[in-house]
CSV table of C-alpha atoms and ligand atoms in Angstrom, one decimal:
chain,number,residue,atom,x,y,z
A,25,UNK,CA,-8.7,-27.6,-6.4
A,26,UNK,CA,-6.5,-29.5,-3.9
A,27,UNK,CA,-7.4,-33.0,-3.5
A,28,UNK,CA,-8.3,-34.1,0.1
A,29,UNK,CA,-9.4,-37.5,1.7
A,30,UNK,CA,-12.6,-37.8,3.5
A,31,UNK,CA,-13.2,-40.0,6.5
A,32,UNK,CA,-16.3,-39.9,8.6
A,33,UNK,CA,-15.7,-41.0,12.1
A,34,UNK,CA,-18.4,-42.5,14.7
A,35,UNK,CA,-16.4,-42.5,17.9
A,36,UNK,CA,-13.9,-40.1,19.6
A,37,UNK,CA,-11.1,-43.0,19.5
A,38,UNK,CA,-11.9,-43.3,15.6
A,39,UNK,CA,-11.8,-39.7,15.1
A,40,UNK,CA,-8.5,-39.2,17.4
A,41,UNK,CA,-7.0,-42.5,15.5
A,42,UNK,CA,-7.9,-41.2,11.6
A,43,UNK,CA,-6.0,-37.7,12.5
A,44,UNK,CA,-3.2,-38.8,14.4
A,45,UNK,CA,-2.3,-41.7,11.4
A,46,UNK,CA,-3.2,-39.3,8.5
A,47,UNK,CA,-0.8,-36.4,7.6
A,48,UNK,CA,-2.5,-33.0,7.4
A,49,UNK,CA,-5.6,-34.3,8.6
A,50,UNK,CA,-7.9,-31.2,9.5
A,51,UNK,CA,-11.2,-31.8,11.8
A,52,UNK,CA,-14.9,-30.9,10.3
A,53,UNK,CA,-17.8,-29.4,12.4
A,54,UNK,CA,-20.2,-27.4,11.2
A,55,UNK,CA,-18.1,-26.6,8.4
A,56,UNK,CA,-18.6,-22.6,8.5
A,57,UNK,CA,-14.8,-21.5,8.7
A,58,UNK,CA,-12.7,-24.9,8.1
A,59,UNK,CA,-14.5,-24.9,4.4
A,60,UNK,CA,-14.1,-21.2,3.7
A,61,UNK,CA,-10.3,-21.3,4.6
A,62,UNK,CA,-10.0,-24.4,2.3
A,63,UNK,CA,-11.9,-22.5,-0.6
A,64,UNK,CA,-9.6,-19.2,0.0
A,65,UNK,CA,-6.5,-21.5,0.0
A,66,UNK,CA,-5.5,-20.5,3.3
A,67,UNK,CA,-5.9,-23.8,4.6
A,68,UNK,CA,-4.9,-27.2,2.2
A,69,UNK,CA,-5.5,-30.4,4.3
A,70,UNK,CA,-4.7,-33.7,2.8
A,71,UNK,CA,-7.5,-35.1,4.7
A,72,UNK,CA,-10.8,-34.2,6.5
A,73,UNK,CA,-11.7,-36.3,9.5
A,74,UNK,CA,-15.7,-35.6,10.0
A,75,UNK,CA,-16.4,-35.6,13.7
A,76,UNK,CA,-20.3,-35.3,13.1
A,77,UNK,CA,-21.4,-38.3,14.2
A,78,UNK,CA,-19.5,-38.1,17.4
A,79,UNK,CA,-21.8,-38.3,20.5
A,80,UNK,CA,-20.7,-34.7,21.5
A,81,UNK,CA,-24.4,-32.9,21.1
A,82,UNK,CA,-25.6,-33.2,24.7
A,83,UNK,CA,-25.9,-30.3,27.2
A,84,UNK,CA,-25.8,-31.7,31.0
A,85,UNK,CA,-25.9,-30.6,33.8
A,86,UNK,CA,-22.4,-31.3,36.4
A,87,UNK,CA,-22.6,-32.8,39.4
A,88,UNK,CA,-20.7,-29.4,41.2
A,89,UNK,CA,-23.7,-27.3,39.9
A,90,UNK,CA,-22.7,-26.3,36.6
A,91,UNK,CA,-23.5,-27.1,33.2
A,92,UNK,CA,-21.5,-28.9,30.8
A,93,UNK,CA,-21.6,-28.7,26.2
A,94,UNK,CA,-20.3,-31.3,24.1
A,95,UNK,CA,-18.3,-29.8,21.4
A,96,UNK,CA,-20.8,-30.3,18.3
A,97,UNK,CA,-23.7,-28.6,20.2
A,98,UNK,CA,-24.9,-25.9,18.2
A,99,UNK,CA,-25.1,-22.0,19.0
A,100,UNK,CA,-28.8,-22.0,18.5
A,101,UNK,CA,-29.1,-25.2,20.8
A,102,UNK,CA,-26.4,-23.7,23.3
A,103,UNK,CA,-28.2,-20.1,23.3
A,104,UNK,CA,-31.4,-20.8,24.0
A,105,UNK,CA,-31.2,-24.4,26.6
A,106,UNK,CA,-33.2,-23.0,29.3
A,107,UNK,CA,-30.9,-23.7,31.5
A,108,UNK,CA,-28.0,-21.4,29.9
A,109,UNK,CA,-31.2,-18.7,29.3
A,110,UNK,CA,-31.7,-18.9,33.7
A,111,UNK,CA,-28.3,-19.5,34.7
A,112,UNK,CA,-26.4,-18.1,32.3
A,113,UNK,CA,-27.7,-15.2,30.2
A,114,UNK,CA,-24.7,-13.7,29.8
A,115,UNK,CA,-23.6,-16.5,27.2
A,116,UNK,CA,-26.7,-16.5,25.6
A,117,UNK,CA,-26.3,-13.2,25.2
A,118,UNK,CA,-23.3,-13.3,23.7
A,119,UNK,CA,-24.1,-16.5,21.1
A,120,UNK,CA,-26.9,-14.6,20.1
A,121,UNK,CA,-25.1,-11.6,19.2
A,122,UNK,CA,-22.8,-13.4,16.6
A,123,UNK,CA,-23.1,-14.2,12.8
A,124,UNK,CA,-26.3,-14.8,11.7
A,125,UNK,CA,-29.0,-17.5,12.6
A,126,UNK,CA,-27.8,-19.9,9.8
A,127,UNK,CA,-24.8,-19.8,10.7
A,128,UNK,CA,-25.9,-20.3,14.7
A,129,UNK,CA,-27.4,-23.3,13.5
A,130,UNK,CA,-24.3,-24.8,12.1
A,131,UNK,CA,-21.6,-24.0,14.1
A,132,UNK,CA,-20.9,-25.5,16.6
A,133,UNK,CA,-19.1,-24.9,20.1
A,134,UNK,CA,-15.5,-26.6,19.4
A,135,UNK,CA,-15.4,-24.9,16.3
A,136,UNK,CA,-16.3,-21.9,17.3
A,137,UNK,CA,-13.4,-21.6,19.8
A,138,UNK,CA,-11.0,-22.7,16.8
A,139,UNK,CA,-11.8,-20.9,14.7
A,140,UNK,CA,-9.2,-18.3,12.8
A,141,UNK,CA,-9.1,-14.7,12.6
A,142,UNK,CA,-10.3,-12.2,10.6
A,143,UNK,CA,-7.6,-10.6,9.6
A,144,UNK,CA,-8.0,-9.6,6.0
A,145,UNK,CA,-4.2,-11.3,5.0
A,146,UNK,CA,-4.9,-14.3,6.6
A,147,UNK,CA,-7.4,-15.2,4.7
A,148,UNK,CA,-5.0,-13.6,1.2
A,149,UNK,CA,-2.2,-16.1,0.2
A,150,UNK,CA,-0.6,-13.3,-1.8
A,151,UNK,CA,0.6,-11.5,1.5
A,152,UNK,CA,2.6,-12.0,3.7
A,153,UNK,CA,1.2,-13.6,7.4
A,154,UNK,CA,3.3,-15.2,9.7
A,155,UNK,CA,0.3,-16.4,10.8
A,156,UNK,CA,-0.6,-18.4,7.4
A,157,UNK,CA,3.3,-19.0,6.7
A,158,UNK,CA,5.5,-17.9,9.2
A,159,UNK,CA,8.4,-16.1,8.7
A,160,UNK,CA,7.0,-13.9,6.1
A,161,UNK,CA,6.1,-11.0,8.1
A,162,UNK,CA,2.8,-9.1,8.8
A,163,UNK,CA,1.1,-7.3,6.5
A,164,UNK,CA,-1.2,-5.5,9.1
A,165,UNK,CA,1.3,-3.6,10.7
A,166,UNK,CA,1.3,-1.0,8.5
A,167,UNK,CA,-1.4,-1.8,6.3
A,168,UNK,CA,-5.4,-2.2,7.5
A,169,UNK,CA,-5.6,-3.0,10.7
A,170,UNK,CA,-9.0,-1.1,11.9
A,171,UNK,CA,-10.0,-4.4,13.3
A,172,UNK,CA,-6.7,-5.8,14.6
A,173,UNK,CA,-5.3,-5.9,18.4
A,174,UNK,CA,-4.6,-3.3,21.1
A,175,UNK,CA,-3.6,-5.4,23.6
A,176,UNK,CA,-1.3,-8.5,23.5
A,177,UNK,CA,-0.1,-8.5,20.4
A,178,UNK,CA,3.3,-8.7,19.1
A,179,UNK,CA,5.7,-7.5,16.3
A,180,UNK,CA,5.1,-10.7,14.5
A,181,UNK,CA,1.2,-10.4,15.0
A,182,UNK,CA,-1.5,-8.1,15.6
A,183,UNK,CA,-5.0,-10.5,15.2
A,184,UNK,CA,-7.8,-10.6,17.3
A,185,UNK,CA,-9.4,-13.8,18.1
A,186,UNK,CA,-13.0,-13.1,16.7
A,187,UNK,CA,-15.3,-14.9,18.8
A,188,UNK,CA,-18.4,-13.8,20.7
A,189,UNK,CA,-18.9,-17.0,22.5
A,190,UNK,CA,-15.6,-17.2,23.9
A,191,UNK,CA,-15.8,-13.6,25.7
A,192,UNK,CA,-18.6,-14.6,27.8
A,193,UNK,CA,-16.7,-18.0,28.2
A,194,UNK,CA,-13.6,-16.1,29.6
A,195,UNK,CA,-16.1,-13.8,31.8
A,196,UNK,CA,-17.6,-17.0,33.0
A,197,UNK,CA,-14.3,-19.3,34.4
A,198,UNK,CA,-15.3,-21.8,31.9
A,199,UNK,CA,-13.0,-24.6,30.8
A,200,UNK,CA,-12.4,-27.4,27.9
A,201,UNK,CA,-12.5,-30.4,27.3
A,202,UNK,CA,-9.9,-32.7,25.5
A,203,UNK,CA,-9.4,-36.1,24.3
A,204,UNK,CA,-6.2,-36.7,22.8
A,205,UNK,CA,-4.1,-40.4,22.3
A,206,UNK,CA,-2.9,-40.2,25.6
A,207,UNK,CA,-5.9,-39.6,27.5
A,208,UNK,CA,-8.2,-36.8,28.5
A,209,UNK,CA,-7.7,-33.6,30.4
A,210,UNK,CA,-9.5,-30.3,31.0
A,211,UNK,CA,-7.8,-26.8,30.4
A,212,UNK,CA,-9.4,-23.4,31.6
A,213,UNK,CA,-9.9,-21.3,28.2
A,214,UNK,CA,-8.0,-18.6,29.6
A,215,UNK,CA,-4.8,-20.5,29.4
A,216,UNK,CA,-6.1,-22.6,26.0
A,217,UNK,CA,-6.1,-19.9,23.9
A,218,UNK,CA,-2.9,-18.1,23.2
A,219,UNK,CA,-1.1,-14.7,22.3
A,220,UNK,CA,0.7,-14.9,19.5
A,221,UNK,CA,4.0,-14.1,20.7
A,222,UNK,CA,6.6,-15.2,18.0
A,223,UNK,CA,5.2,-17.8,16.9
A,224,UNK,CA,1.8,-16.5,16.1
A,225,UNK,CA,0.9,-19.8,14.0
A,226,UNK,CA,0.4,-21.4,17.2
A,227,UNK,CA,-2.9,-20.3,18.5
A,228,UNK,CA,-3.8,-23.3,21.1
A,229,UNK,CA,-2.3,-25.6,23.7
A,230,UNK,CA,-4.2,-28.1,21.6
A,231,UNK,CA,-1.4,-31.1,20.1
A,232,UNK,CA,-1.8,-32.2,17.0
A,233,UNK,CA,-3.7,-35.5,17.9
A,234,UNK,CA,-5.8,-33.6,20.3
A,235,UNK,CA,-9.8,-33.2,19.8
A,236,UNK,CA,-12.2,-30.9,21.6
A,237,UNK,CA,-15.1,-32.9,23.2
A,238,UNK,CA,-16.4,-30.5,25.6
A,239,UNK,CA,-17.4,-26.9,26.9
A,240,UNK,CA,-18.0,-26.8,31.1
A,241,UNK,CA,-19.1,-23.8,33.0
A,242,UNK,CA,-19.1,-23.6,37.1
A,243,UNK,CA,-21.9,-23.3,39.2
A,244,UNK,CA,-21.8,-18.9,39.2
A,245,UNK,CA,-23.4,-17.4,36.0
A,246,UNK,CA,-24.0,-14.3,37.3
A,247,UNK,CA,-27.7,-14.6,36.1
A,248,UNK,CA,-28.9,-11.3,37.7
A,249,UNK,CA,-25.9,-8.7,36.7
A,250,UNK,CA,-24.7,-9.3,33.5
A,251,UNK,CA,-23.9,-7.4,30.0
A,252,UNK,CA,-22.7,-8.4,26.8
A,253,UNK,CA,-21.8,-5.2,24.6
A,254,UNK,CA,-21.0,-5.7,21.1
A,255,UNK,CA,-19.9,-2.7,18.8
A,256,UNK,CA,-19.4,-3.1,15.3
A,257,UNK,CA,-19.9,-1.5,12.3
A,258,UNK,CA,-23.7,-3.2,11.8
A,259,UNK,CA,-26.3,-4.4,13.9
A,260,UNK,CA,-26.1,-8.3,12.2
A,261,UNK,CA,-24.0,-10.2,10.6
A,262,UNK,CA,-20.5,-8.5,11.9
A,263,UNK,CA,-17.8,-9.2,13.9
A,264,UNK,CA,-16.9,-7.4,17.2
A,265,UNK,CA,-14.4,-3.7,16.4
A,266,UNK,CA,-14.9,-4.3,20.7
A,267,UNK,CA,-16.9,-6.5,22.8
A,268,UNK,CA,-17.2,-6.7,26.2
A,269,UNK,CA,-18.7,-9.5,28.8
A,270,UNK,CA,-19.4,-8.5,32.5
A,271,UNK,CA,-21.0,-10.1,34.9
A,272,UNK,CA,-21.6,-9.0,38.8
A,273,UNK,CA,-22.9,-10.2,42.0
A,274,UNK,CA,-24.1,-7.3,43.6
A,275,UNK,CA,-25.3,-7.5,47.7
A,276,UNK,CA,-26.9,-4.6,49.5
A,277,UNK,CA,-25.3,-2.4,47.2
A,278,UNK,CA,-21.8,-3.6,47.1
A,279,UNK,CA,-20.0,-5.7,44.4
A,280,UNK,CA,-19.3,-8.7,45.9
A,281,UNK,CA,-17.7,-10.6,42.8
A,282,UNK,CA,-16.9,-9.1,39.4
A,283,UNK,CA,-15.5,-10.2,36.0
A,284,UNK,CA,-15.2,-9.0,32.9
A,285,UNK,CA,-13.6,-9.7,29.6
A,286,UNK,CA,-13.4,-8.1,26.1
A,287,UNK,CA,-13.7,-9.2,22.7
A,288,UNK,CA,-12.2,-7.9,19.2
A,289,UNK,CA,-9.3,-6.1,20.9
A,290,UNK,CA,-6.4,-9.4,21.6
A,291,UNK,CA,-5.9,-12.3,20.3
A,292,UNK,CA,-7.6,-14.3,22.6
A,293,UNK,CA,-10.7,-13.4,25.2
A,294,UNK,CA,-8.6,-10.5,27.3
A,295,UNK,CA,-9.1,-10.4,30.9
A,296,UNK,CA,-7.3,-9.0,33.7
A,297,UNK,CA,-8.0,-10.5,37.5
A,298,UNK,CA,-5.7,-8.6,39.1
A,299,UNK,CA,-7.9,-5.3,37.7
A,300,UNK,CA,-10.9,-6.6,39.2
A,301,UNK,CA,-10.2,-5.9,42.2
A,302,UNK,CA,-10.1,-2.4,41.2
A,303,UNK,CA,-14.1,-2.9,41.5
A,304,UNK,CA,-14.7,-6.3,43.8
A,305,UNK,CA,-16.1,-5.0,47.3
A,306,UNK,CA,-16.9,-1.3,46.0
A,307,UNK,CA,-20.5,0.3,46.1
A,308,UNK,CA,-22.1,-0.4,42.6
A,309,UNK,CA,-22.7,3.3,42.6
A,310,UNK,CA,-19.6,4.0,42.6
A,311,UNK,CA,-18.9,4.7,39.0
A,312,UNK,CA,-15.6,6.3,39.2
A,313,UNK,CA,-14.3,2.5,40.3
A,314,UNK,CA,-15.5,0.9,37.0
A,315,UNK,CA,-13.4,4.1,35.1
A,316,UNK,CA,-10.5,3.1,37.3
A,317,UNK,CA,-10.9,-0.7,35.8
A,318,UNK,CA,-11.7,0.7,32.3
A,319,UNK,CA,-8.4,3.3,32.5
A,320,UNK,CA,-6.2,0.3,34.0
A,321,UNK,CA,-7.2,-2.3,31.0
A,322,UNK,CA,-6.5,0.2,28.4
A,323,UNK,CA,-3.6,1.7,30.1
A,324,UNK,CA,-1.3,-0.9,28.4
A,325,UNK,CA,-3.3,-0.9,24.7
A,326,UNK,CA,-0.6,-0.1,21.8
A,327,UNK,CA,-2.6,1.1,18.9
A,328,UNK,CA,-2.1,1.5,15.0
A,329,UNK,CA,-2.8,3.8,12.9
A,330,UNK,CA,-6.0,2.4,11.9
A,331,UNK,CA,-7.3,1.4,15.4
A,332,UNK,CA,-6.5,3.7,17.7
A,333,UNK,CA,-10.1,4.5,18.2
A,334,UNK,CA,-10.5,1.2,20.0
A,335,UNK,CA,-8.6,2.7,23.0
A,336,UNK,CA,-11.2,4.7,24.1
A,337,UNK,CA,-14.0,2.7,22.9
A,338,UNK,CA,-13.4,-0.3,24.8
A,339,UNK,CA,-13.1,2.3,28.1
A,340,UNK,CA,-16.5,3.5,27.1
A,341,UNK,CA,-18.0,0.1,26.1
A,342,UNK,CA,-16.7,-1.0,29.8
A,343,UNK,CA,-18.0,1.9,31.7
A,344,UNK,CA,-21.6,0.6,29.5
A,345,UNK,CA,-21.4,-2.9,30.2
A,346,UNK,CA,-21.1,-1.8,33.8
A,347,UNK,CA,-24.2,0.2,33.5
A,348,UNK,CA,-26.6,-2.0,32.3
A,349,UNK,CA,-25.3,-5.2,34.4
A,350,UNK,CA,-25.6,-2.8,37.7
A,351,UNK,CA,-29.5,-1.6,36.5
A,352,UNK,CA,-30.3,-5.0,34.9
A,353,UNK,CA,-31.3,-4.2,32.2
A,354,UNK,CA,-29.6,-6.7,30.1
A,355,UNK,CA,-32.2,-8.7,27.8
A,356,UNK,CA,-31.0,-10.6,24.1
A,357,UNK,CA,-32.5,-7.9,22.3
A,358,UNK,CA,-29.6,-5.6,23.6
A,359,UNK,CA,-27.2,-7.1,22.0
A,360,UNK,CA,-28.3,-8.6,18.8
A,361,UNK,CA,-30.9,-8.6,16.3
A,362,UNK,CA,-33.1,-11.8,18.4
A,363,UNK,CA,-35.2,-10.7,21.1
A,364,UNK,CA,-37.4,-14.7,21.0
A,365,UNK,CA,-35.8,-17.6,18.8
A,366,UNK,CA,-37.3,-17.2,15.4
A,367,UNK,CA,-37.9,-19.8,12.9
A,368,UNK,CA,-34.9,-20.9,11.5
A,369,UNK,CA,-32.5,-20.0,14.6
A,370,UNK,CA,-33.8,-23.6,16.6
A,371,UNK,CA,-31.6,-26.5,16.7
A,372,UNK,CA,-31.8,-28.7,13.1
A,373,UNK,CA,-33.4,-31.8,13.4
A,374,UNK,CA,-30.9,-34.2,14.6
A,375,UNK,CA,-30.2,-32.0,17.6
A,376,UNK,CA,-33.8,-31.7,19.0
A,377,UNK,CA,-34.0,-35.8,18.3
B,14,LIG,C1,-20.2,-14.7,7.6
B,14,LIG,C2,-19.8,-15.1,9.0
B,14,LIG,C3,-20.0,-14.3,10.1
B,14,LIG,C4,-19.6,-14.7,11.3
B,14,LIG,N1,-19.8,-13.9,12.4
B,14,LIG,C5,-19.4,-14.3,13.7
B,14,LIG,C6,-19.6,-13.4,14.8
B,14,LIG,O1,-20.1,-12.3,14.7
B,14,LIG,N2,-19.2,-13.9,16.0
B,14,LIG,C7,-18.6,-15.1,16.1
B,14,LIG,O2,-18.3,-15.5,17.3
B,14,LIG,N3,-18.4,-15.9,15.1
B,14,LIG,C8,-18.8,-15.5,13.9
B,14,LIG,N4,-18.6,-16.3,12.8
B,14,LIG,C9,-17.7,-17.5,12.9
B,14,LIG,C10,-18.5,-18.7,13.3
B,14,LIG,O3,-19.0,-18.6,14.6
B,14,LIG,C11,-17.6,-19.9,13.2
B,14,LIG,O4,-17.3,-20.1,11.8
B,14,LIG,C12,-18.1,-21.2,13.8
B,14,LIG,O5,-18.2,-21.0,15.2
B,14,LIG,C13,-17.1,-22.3,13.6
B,14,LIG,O6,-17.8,-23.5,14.0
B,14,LIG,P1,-17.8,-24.8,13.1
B,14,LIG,O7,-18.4,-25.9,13.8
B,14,LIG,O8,-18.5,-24.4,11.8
B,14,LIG,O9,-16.3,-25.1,12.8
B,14,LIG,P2,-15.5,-25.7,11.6
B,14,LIG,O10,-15.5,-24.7,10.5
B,14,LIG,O11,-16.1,-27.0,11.3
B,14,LIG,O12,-14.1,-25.8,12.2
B,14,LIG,C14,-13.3,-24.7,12.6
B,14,LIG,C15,-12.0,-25.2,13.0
B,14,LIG,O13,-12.1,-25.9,14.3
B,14,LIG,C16,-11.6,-27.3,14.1
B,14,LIG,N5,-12.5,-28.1,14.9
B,14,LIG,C17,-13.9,-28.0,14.9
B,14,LIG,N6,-14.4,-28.7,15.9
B,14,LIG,C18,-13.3,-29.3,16.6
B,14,LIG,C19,-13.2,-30.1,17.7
B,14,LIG,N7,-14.3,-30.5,18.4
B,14,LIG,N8,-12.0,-30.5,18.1
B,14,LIG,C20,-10.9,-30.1,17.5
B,14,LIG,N9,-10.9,-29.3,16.4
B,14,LIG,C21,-12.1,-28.9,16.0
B,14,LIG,C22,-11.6,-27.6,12.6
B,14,LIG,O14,-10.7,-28.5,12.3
B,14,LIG,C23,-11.3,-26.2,12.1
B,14,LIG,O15,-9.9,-26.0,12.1
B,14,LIG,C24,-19.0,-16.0,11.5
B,14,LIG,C25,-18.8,-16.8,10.4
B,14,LIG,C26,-19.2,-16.4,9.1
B,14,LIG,C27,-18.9,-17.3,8.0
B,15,LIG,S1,-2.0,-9.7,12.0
B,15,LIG,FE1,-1.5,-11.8,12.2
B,15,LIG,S2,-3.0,-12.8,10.8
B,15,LIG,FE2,-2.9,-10.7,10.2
B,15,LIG,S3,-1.3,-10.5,8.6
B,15,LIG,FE3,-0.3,-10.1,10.6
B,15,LIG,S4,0.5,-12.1,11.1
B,15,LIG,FE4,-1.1,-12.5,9.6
């Protein structure tokens, strides 16, 4: 048992104030990977700032036609707003087809984006992780890495980032918001989130002092052409081997705007603009287009022993998120195991208050 403080803060300023002046200080949210990395010893803070009475649960919608989610907002309450169900499925999609519906109803946005790999070392102190203590090598490069990167990744570091959420987020332009001692600012997630380079410890352009408050989408959310595959190795309850979020504007037959980004293969959301282009203005029939987007993104993968199979998965689960965006045939049930909210997947009580 490592001791820890415990401080429960009521206002963004208190919460930024209590981490910055105490050492080691570690955020709490929902709680569903910050206190499993504290019970596996990964993770030792001296003290836990609580940031859930922080005024961070509202969805609203943005003045430029978008819609913006405080960081402590669910992923039931985020999944199924009816305005992220009509404008954007695509994330709903995605929330939906992650963990488990007690878990959706704990975690919560910010947290979700932060939270740590999967990566069977990380989370084993007797191994060596540059990740958990850097310097000490990886233990995935020649040891199980089924789940680990194909594209990004470094000597020092082959994780994936293993969010669902965050996929769609990429696919969807959206961008965070922070709140730190010197002020606020706003980030896009695509250049939040980092690849691990050497320094693979360092996962965010979050600063120590720093604290999520919000999630804000733009006005497009591709709310007629979207897919979000998901294939892992059981319906529920598993993280991505490869994901894949794609969403399309499609007029009079031709792709008029197209993006598309996977999950479970990098460590962070991967996306490549420049490939889109491969597909932007084409005829949605034309399938060979989406192989020469699905060829080009894997045409840089490096692959292990143990995931080499990813390579040609991810082509395929491209080629399929195409498919079903282009007929429309998306609906929740594709994806996951919830086709209508059941029981105990709606917001807890203080959230629908
Ligand atoms: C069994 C299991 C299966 C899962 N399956 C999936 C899955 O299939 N797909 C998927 O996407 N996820 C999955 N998850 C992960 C789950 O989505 C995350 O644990 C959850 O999103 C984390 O949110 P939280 O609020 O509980 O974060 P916490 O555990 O409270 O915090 C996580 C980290 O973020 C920091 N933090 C939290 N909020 C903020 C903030 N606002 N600002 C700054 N720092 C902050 C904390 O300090 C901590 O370091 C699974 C988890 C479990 C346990
Ligand atoms: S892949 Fe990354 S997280 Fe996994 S053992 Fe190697 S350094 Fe650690």
């Amino acid at each position: 048992m490592n001791p820890f403080s415990y401080a429960r803060a009521t206002s963004v300023a208190e919460a930024i104030r209590l981490h910055r002046t105490t050492p080691g200080a570690h955020f709490l949210a929902g709680g569903t990977n910050i206190v499993d990395l504290m019970r596996e010893n990964v993770v030792r803070p001296a003290a836990i700032v609580d940031i859930n009475r922080l005024p961070l649960r509202d969805i609203e919608d943005t003045p430029e036609g978008g819609l913006r989610a405080g960081a402590l907002v669910t992923h039931s309450k985020l999944a199924w707003d009816a305005r992220v169900i009509e404008r954007y499925p695509l994330l709903s999609q995605a929330i939906l087809a992650g963990a488990s519906a007690q878990i959706r109803n704990a975690g919560t946005v910010g947290g979700n984006v932060l939270q740590r790999t999967r990566c069977l070392y990380f989370y084993d102190p007797s191994t060596c992780c540059n990740k958990r203590a850097p310097g000490s090598g990886c233990a995935a490069l020649d040891g199980v890495n089924r789940m680990h990167a194909i594209l990004g990744a470094s000597e020092h570091c082959i994780a994936t980032h293993p969010s669902d959420m965050c996929v769609a987020l990429e696919a969807l332009d959206a961008t965070i918001h922070i709140a730190g001692h010197d002020g606020t600012r706003t980030v896009p997630l695509a250049e939040f989130l980092l690849l691990p380079g050497d320094t693979p410890h360092r996962e965010t352009t979050l600063a120590e002092d720093e604290l999520i408050t919000a999630i804000e989408l733009p006005r497009e959310g591709y709310a007629q052409h979207y897919a979000y595959v998901k294939l892992r190795d059981r319906q529920s309850y598993a993280f991505a081997l490869v994901s894949v979020a794609l969403g399309m504007q499609i007029e009079d037959g031709v792709v008029r705007s197209f993006a598309c980004a996977l999950g479970g293969v990098a460590h962070r959301p991967w996306r490549d603009r420049a490939a889109e282009t491969l597909v932007n203005g084409c005829e949605a029939s034309d399938t060979l287009a989406i192989e020469r987007f699905a060829d080009s993104l894997v045409s840089g993968a490096e692959a292990r022993r143990g995931n080499a199979f990813k390579v040609e998965m991810t082509r395929r689960a491209i080629v399929r998120a195409f498919e079903q965006a282009r007929a429309s045939e998306a609906t929740p049930a594709a994806a996951g195991e919830d086709a209508s909210p059941p029981p105990d997947d709606t917001p807890p009580e203080e959230d629908r208050a």
